[in-house]
mmCIF file of C-alpha atoms in Angstrom:
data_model
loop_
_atom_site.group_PDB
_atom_site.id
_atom_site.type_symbol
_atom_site.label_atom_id
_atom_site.label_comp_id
_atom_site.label_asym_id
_atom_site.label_seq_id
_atom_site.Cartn_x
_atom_site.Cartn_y
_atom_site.Cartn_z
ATOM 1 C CA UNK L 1 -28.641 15.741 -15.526
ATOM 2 C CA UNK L 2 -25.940 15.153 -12.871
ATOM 3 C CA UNK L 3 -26.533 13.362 -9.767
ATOM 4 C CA UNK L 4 -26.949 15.308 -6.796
ATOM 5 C CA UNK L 5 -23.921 13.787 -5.132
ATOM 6 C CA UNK L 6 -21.819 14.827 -8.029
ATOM 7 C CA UNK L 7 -22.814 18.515 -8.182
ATOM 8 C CA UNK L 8 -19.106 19.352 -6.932
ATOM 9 C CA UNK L 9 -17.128 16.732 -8.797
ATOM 10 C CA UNK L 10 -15.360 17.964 -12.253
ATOM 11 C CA UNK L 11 -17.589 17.400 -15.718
ATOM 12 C CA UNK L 12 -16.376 14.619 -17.576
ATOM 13 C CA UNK L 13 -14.547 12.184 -14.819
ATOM 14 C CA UNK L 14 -15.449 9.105 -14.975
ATOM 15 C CA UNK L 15 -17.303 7.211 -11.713
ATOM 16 C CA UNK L 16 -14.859 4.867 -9.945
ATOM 17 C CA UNK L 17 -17.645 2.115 -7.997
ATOM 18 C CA UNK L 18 -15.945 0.727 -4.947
ATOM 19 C CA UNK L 19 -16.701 -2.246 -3.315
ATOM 20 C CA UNK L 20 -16.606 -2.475 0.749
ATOM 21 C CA UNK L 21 -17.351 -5.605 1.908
ATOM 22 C CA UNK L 22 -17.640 -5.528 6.235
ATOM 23 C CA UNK L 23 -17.720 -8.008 8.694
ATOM 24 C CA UNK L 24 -16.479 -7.973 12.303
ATOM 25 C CA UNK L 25 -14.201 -5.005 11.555
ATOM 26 C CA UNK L 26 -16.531 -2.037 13.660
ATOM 27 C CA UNK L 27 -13.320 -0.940 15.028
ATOM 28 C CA UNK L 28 -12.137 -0.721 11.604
ATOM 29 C CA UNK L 29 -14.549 0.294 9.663
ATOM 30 C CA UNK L 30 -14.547 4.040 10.107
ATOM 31 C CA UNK L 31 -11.283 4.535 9.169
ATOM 32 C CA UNK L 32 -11.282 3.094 5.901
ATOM 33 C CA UNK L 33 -14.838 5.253 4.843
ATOM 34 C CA UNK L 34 -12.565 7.915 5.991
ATOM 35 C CA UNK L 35 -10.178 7.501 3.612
ATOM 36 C CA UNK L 36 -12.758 7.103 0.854
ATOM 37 C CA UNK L 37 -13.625 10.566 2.009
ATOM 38 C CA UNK L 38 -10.253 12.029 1.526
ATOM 39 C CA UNK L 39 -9.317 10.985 -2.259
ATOM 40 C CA UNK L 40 -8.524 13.793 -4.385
ATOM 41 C CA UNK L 41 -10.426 11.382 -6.911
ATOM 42 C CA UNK L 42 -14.344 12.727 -6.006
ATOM 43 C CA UNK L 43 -15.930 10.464 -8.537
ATOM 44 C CA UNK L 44 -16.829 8.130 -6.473
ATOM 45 C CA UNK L 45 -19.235 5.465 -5.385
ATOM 46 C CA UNK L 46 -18.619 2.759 -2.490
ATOM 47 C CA UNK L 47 -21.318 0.055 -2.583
ATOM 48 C CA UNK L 48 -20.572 -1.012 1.492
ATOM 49 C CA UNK L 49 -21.459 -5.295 1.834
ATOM 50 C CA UNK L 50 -22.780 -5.560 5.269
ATOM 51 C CA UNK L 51 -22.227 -9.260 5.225
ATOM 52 C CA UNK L 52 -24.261 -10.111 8.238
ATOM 53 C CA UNK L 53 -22.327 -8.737 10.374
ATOM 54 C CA UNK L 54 -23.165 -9.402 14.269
ATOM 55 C CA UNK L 55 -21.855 -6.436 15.515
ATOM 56 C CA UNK L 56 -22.091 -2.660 14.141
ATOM 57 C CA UNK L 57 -20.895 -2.753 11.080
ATOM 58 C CA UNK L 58 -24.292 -2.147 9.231
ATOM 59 C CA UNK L 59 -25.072 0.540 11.409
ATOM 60 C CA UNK L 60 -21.887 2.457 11.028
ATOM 61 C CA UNK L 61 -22.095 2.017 7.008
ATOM 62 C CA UNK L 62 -25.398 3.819 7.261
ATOM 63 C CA UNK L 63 -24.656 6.694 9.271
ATOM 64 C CA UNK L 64 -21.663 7.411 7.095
ATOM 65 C CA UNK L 65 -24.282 6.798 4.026
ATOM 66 C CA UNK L 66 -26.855 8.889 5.773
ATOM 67 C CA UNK L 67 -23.783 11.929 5.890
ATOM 68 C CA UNK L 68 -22.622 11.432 2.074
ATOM 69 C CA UNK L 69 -24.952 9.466 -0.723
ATOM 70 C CA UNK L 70 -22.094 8.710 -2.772
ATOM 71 C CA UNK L 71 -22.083 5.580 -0.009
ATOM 72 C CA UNK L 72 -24.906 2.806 -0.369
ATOM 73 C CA UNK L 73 -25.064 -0.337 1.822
ATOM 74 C CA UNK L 74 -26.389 -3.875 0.711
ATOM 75 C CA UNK L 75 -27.431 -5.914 3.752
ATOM 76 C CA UNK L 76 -26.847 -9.677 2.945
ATOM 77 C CA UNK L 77 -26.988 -12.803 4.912
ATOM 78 C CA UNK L 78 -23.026 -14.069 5.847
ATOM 79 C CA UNK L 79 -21.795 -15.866 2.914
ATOM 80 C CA UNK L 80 -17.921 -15.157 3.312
ATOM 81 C CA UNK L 81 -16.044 -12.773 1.876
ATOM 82 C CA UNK L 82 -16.131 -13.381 -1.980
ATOM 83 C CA UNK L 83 -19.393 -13.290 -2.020
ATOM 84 C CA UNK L 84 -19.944 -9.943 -0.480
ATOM 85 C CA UNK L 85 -17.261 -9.014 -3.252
ATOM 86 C CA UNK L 86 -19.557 -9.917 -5.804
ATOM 87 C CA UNK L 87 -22.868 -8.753 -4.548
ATOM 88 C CA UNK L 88 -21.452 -5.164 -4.348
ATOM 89 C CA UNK L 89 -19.421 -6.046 -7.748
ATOM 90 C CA UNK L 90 -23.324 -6.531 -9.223
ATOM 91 C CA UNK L 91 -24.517 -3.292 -7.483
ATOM 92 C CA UNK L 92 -21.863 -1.309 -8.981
ATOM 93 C CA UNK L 93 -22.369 1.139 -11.753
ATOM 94 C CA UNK L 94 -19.162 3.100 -12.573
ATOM 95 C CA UNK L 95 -16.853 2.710 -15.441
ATOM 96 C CA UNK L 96 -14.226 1.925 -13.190
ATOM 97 C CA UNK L 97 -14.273 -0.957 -10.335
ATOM 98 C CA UNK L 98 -12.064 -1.106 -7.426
ATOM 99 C CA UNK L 99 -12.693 -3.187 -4.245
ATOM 100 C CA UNK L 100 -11.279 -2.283 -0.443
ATOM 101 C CA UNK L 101 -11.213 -4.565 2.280
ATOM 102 C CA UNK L 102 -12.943 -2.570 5.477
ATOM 103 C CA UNK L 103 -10.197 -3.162 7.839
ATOM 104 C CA UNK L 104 -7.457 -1.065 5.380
ATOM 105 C CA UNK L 105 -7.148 2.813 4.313
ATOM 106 C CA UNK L 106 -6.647 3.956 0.846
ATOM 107 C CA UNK L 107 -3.744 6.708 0.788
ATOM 108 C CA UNK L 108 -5.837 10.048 -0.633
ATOM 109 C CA UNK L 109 -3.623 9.954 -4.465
ATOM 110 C CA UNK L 110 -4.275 6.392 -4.661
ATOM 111 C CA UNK L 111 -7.590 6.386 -6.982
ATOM 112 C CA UNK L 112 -6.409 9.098 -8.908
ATOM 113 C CA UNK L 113 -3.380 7.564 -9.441
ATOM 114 C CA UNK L 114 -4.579 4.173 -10.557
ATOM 115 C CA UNK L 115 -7.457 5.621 -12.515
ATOM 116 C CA UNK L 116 -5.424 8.443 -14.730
ATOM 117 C CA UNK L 117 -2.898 6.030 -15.654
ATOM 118 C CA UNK L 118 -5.283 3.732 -17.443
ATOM 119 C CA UNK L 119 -7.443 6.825 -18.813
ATOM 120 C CA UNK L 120 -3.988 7.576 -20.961
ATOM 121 C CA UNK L 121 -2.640 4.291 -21.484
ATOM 122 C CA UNK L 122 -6.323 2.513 -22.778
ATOM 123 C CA UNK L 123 -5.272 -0.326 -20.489
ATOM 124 C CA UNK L 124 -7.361 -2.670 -18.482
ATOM 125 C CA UNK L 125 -6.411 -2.497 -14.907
ATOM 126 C CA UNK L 126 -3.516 -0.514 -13.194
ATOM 127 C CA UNK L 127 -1.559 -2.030 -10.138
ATOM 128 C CA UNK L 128 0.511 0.077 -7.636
ATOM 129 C CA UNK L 129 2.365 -1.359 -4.668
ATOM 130 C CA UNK L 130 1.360 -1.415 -1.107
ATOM 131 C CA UNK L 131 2.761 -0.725 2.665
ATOM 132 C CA UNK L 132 1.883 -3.280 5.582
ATOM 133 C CA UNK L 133 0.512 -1.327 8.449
ATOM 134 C CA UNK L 134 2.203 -2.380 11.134
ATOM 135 C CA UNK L 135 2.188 -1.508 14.702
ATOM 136 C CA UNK L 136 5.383 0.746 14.557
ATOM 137 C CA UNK L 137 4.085 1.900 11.066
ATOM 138 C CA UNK L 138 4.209 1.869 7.431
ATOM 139 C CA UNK L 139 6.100 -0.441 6.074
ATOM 140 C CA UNK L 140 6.689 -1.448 1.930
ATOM 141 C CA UNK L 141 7.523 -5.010 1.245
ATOM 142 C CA UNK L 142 10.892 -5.516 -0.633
ATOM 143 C CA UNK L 143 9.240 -8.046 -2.802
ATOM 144 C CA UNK L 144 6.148 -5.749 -3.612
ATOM 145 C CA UNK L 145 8.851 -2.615 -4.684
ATOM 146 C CA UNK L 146 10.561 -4.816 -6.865
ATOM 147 C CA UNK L 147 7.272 -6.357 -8.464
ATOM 148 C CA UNK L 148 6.266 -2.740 -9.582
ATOM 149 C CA UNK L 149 8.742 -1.270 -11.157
ATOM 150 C CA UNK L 150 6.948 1.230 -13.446
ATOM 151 C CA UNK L 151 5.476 -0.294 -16.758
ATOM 152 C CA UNK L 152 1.970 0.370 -19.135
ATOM 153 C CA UNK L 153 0.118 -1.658 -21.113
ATOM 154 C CA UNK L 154 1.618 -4.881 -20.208
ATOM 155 C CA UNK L 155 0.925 -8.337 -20.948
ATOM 156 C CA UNK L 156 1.912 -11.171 -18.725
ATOM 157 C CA UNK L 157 4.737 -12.875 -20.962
ATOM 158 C CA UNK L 158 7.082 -9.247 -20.626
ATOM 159 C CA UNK L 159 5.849 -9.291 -16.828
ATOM 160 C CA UNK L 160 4.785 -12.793 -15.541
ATOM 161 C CA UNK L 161 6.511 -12.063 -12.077
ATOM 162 C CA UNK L 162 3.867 -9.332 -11.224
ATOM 163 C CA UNK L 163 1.890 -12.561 -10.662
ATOM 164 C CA UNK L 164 3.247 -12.605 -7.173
ATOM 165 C CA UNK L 165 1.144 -9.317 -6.868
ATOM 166 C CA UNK L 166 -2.064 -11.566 -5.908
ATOM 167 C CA UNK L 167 -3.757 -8.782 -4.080
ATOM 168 C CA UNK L 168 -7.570 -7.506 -4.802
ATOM 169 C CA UNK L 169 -7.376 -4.686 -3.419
ATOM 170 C CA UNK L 170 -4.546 -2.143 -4.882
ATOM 171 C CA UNK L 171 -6.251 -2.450 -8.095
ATOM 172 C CA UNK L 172 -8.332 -0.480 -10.232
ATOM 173 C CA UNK L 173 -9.866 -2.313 -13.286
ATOM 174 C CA UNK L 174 -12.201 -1.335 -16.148
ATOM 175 C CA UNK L 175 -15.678 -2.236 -15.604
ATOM 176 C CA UNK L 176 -15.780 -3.291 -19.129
ATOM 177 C CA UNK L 177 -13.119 -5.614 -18.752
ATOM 178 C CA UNK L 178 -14.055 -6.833 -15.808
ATOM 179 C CA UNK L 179 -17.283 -8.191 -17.604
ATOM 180 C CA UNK L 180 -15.660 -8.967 -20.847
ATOM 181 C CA UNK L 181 -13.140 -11.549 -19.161
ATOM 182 C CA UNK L 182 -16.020 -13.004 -16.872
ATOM 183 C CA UNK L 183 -14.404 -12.133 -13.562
ATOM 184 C CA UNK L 184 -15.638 -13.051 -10.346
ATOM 185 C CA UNK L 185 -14.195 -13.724 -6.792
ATOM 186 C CA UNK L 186 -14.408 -17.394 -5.714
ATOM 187 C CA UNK L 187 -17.008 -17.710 -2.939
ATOM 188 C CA UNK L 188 -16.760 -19.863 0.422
ATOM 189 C CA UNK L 189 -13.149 -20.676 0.033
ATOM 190 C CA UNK L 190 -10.215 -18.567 1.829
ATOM 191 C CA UNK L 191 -7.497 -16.829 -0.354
ATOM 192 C CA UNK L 192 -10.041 -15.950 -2.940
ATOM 193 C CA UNK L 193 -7.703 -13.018 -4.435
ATOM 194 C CA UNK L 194 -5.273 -15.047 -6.240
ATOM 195 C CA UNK L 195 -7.538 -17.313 -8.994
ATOM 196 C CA UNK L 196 -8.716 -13.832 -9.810
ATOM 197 C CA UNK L 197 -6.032 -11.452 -9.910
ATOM 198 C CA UNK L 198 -4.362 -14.761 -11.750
ATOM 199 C CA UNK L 199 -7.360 -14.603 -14.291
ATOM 200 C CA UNK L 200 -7.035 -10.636 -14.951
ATOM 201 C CA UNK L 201 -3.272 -10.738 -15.385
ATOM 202 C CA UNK L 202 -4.007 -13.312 -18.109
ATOM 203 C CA UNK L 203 -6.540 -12.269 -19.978
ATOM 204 C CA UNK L 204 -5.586 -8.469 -19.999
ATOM 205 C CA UNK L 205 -3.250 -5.684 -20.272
ATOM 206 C CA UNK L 206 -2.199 -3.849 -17.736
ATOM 207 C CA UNK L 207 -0.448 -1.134 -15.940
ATOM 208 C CA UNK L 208 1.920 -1.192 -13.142
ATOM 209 C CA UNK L 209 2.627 1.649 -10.750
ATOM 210 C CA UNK L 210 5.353 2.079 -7.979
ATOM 211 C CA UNK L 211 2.744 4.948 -6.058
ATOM 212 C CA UNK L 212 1.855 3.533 -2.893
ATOM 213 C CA UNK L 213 -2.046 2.897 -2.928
ATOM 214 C CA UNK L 214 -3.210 0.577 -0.077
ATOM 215 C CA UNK L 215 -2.243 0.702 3.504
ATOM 216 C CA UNK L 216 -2.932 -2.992 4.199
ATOM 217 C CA UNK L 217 -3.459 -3.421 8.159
ATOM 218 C CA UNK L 218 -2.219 -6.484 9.994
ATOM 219 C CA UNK L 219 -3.984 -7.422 12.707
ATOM 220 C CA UNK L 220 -1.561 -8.759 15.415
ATOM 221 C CA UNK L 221 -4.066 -10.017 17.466
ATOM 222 C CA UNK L 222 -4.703 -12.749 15.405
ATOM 223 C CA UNK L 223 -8.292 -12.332 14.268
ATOM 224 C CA UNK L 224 -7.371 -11.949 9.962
ATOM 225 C CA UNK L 225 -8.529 -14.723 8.844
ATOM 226 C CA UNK L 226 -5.906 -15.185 6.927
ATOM 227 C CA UNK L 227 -3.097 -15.077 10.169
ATOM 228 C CA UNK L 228 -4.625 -19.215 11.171
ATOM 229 C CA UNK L 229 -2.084 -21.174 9.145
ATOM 230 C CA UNK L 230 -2.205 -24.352 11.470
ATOM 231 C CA UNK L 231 -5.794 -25.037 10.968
ATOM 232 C CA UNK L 232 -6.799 -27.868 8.254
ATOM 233 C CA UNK L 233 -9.071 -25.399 6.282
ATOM 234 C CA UNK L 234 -6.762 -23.104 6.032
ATOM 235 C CA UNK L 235 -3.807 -25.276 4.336
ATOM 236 C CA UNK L 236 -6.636 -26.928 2.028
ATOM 237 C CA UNK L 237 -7.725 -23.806 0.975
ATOM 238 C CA UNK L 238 -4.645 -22.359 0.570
ATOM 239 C CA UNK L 239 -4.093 -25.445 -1.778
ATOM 240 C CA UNK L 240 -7.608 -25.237 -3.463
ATOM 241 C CA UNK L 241 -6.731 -21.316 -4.346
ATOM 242 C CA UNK L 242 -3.243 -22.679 -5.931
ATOM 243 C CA UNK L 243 -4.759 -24.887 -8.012
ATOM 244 C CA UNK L 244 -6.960 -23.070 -9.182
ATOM 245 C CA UNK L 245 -4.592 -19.730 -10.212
ATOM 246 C CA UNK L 246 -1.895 -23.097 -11.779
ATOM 247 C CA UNK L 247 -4.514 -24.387 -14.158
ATOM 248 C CA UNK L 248 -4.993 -20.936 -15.426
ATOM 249 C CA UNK L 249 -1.740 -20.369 -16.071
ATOM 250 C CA UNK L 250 -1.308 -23.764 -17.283
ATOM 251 C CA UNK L 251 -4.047 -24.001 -19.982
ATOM 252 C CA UNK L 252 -2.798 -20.259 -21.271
ATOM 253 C CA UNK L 253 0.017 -22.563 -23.079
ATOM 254 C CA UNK L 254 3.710 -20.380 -22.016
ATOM 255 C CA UNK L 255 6.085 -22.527 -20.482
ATOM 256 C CA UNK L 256 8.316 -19.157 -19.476
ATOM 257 C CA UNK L 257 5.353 -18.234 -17.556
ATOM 258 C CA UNK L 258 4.519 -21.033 -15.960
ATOM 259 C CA UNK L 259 8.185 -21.571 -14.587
ATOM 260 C CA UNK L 260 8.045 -18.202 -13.216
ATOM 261 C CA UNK L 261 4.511 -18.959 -11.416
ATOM 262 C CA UNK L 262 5.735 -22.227 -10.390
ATOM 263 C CA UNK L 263 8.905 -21.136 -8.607
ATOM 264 C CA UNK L 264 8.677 -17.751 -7.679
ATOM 265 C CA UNK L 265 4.671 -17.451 -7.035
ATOM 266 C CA UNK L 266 3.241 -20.252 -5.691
ATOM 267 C CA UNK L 267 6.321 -21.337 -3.651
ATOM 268 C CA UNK L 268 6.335 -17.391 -2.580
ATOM 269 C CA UNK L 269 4.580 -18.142 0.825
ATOM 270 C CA UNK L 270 4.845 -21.814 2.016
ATOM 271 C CA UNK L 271 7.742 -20.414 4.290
ATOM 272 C CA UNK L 272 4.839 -19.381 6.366
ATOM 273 C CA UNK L 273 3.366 -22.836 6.693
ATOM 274 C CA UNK L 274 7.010 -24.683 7.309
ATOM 275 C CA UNK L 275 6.914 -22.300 10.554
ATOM 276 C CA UNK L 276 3.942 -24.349 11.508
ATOM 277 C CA UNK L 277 5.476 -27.680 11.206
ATOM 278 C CA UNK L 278 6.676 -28.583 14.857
ATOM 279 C CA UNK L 279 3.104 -28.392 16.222
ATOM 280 C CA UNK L 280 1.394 -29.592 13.458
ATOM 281 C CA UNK L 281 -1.159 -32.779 13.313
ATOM 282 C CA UNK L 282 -0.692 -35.955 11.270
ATOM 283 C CA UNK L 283 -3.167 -34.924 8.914
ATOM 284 C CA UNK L 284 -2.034 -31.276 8.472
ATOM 285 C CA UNK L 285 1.430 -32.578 7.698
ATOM 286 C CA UNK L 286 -0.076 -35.206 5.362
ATOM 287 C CA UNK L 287 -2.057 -32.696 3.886
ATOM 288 C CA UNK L 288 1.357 -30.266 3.562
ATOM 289 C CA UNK L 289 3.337 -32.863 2.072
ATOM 290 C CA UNK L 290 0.409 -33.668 -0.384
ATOM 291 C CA UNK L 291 0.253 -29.738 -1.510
ATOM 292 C CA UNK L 292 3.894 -29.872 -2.338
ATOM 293 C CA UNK L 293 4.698 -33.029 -4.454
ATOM 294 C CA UNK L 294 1.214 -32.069 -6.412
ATOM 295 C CA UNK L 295 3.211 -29.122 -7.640
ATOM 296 C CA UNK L 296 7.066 -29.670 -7.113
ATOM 297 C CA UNK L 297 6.677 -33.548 -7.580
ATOM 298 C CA UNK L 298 8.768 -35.354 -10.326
ATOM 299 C CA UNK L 299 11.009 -33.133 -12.801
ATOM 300 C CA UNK L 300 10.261 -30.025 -10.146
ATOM 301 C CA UNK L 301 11.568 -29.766 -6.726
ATOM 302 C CA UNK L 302 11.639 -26.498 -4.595
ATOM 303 C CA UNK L 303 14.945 -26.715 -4.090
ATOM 304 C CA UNK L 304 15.126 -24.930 -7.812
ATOM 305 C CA UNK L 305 12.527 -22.642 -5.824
ATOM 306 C CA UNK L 306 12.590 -18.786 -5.362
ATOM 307 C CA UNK L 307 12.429 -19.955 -1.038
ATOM 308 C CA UNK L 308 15.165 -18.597 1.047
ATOM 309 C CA UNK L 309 17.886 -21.149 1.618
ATOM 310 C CA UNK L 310 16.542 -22.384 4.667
ATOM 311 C CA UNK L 311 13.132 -22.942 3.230
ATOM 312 C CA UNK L 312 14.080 -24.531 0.104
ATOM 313 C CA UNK L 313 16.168 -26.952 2.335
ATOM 314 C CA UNK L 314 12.934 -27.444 4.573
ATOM 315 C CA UNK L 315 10.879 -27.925 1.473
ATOM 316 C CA UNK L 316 13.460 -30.627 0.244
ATOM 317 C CA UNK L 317 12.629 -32.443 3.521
ATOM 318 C CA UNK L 318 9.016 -31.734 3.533
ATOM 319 C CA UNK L 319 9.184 -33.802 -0.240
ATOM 320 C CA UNK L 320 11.622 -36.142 1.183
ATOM 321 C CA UNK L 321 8.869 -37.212 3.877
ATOM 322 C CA UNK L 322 11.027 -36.652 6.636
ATOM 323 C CA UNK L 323 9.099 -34.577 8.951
ATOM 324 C CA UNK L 324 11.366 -34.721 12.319
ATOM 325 C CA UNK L 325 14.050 -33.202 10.452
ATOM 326 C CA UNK L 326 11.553 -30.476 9.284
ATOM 327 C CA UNK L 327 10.205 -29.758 12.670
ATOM 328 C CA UNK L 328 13.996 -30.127 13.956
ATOM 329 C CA UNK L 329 14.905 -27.065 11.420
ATOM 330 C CA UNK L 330 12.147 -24.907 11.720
ATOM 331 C CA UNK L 331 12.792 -25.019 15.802
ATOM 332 C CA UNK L 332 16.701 -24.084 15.120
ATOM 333 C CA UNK L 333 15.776 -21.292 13.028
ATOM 334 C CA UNK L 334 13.260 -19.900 15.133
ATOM 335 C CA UNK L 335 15.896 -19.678 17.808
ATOM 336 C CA UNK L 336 18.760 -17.901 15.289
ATOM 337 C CA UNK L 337 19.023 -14.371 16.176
ATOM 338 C CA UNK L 338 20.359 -13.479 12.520
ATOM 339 C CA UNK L 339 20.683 -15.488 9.230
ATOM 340 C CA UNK L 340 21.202 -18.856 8.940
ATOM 341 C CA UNK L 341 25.338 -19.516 9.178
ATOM 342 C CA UNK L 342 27.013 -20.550 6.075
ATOM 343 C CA UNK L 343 30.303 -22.910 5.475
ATOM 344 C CA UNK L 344 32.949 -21.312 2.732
ATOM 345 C CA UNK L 345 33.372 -23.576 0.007
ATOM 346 C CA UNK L 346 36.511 -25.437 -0.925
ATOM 347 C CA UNK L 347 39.932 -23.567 -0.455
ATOM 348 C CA UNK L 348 38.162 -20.932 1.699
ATOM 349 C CA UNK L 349 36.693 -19.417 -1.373
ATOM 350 C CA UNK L 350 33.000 -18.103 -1.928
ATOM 351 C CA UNK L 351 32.648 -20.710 -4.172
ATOM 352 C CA UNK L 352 30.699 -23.481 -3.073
ATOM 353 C CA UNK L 353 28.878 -21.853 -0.128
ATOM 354 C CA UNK L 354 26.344 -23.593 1.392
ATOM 355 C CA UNK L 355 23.885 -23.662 4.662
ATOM 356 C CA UNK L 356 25.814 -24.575 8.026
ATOM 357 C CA UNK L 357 23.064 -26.671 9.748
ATOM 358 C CA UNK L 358 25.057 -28.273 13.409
ATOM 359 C CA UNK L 359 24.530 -31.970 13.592
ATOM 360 C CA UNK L 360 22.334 -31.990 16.505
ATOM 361 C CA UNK L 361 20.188 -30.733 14.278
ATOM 362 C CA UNK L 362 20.619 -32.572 10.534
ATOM 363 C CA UNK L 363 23.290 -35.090 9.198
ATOM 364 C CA UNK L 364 24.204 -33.519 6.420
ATOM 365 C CA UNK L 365 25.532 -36.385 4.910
ATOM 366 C CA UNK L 366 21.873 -37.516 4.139
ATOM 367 C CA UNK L 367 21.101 -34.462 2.411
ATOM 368 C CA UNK L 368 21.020 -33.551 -1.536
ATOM 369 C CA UNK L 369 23.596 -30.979 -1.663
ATOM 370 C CA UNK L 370 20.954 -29.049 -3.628
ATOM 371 C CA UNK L 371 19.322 -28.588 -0.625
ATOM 372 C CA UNK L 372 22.402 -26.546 1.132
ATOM 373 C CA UNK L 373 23.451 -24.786 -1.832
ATOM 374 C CA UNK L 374 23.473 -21.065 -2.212
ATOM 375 C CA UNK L 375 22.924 -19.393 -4.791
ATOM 376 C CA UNK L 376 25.660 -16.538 -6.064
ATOM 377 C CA UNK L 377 23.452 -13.673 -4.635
ATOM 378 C CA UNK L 378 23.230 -14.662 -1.749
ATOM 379 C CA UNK L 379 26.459 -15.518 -0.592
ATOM 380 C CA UNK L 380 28.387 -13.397 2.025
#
């Protein structure tokens, strides 16, 4: 017998569960059931976390449940994100498992895209690429086109790049798998996508889409947790979450790989933390320094890094313990209304480019030239 709710859904499709954890987002909220609503996938469950929510998140999860019983909510006590993540991960019974953050939309193809991909290539998950909703609109992330180029049934060591992709929520993954390789989200910590995604890009094969399939909205007023980089809980958890994903990648034995996470992934964001450093604490900047010569300490610097010039430089002085000049950079670039200015190298030529800091700012003399260099791309 078919469930009621599925009366008007096509024999044979298999049940995609997703997993809506909510908290604080009422303004949100709507919106992304809404575009659960809309899929042209109709196979669906969403198992809604009200994770103790103070304001009406619960109740706005169970009118929309009350309207369409494809929806149930779970009403826990707060216990952070990840674990909301799993308790709807444990209430979930489709052969498919997806999870959607309540403050984003899902595009209507995005489900159906994700999902018929792995029903033909027998993979375990299926990844597509994302645009940041932004207040003047929908924009892809360069980075995130060039991580997806199209590929099926993948394993890390053709792709290990796609490790940058750390995001829960523009996958779909088999629910078998998903068991199988003993996935979970890590619980009370921020950043809790990345030991996962890390894990499942590890242990499984996988497929990767360019389709568009998460509108991920940033909140410009500040309130994402995830938008409070000078706060000590943040950095340490930011550098729990690291450690965590590197250990993974470290005990599954390939060198090539781990390079690529090294340099490319985990150095991927600190940009966003060296913007921090003029205002920062002792202890924040002692906690920042720690972070960075635990993975880029001796034989590894990030001036071998994936960083823009500027940050790879800043990261060089962030190693180097020298934390005026740091805070002296980071100020000059904020103020640059354009890229950082380059020198040509000797003779005029190309050659031999390099970063054109003024002297107010560093004595150059005291730097590693491996800290000014530029690399062959990305000279002008």
């Amino acid at each position: 017998m078919r469930l009621p709710w599925r009366r008007n859904t096509p024999e044979g499709e298999p049940l995609l569960s997703v997993v809506v954890p909510a908290y604080g987002v009422e303004a949100y909220l709507p919106a992304c059931l809404d575009s659960l609503l809309a899929q042209s996938w109709t196979a669906w469950e969403a198992v809604v976390v009200d994770d103790g929510s103070l304001d009406r998140c619960g109740q706005i999860a169970e009118e929309y449940a009350a309207r369409d019983p494809r929806i149930r909510v779970v009403h826990t006590a707060n216990a952070g994100l990840g674990a909301a993540r799993n308790v709807g991960a444990a209430q979930a019974g489709g052969e498919f498992l997806a999870f959607l953050d309540s403050d984003d939309v899902v595009p209507p193809q995005a489900y159906a895209s994700l999902i018929n991909s792995l029903r033909s290539s027998g993979s375990d998950f299926a990844t597509g690429s994302i645009v940041r909703w932004e207040s003047d609109g929908l924009h892809e992330p360069p980075w995130m086109r060039r991580l997806h180029a199209r590929g099926v049934g993948l394993r890390i060591e053709e792709r290990p790049e796609i490790l940058g992709d750390v995001f829960a929520w523009n996958k779909v993954f088999t629910r078998s798998f998903w068991d199988t390789a003993s996935l979970s989200w890590p619980e009370q910590i921020r950043y809790e996508d990345q030991p996962t995604t890390t894990a499942a890009f590890l242990a499984g094969t996988f497929d990767v889409l360019p389709d568009l399939v998460y509108h991920w909205r940033i909140r410009h007023d500040g309130s994402s947790i995830t938008q409070q980089r000078s706060s000590l809980t943040d950095l340490a958890d930011r550098w729990t979450t690291k450690q965590m994903s590197y250990d993974a990648v470290h005990a599954s034995g390939s060198a090539a790989v781990e390079e690529v996470f090294v340099n490319r992934v985990l150095a991927g964001d600190l940009w966003r933390y060296f913007l921090e450093i003029p205002g920062a604490c002792d202890e924040w900047w002692e906690l920042l320094r720690e972070g960075v010569l635990t993975f880029w300490g001796p034989g590894r610097s990030l001036t071998d890094s994936g960083l823009p010039p500027v940050h790879r430089l800043c990261g060089w002085l962030v190693e180097q313990d020298r934390r005026a000049d740091a805070a002296s950079l980071m100020v000059w670039v904020a103020g640059l209304a354009g890229p950082a200015p380059r020198t040509l190298g000797a003779g005029g030529t190309e050659q031999g480019q390099r970063l054109d800091v003024p002297a107010e700012v560093l004595t150059l003399s005291t730097i590693d030239p491996a800290a000014l260099a530029l690399r062959p791309y990305e000279v002008t």
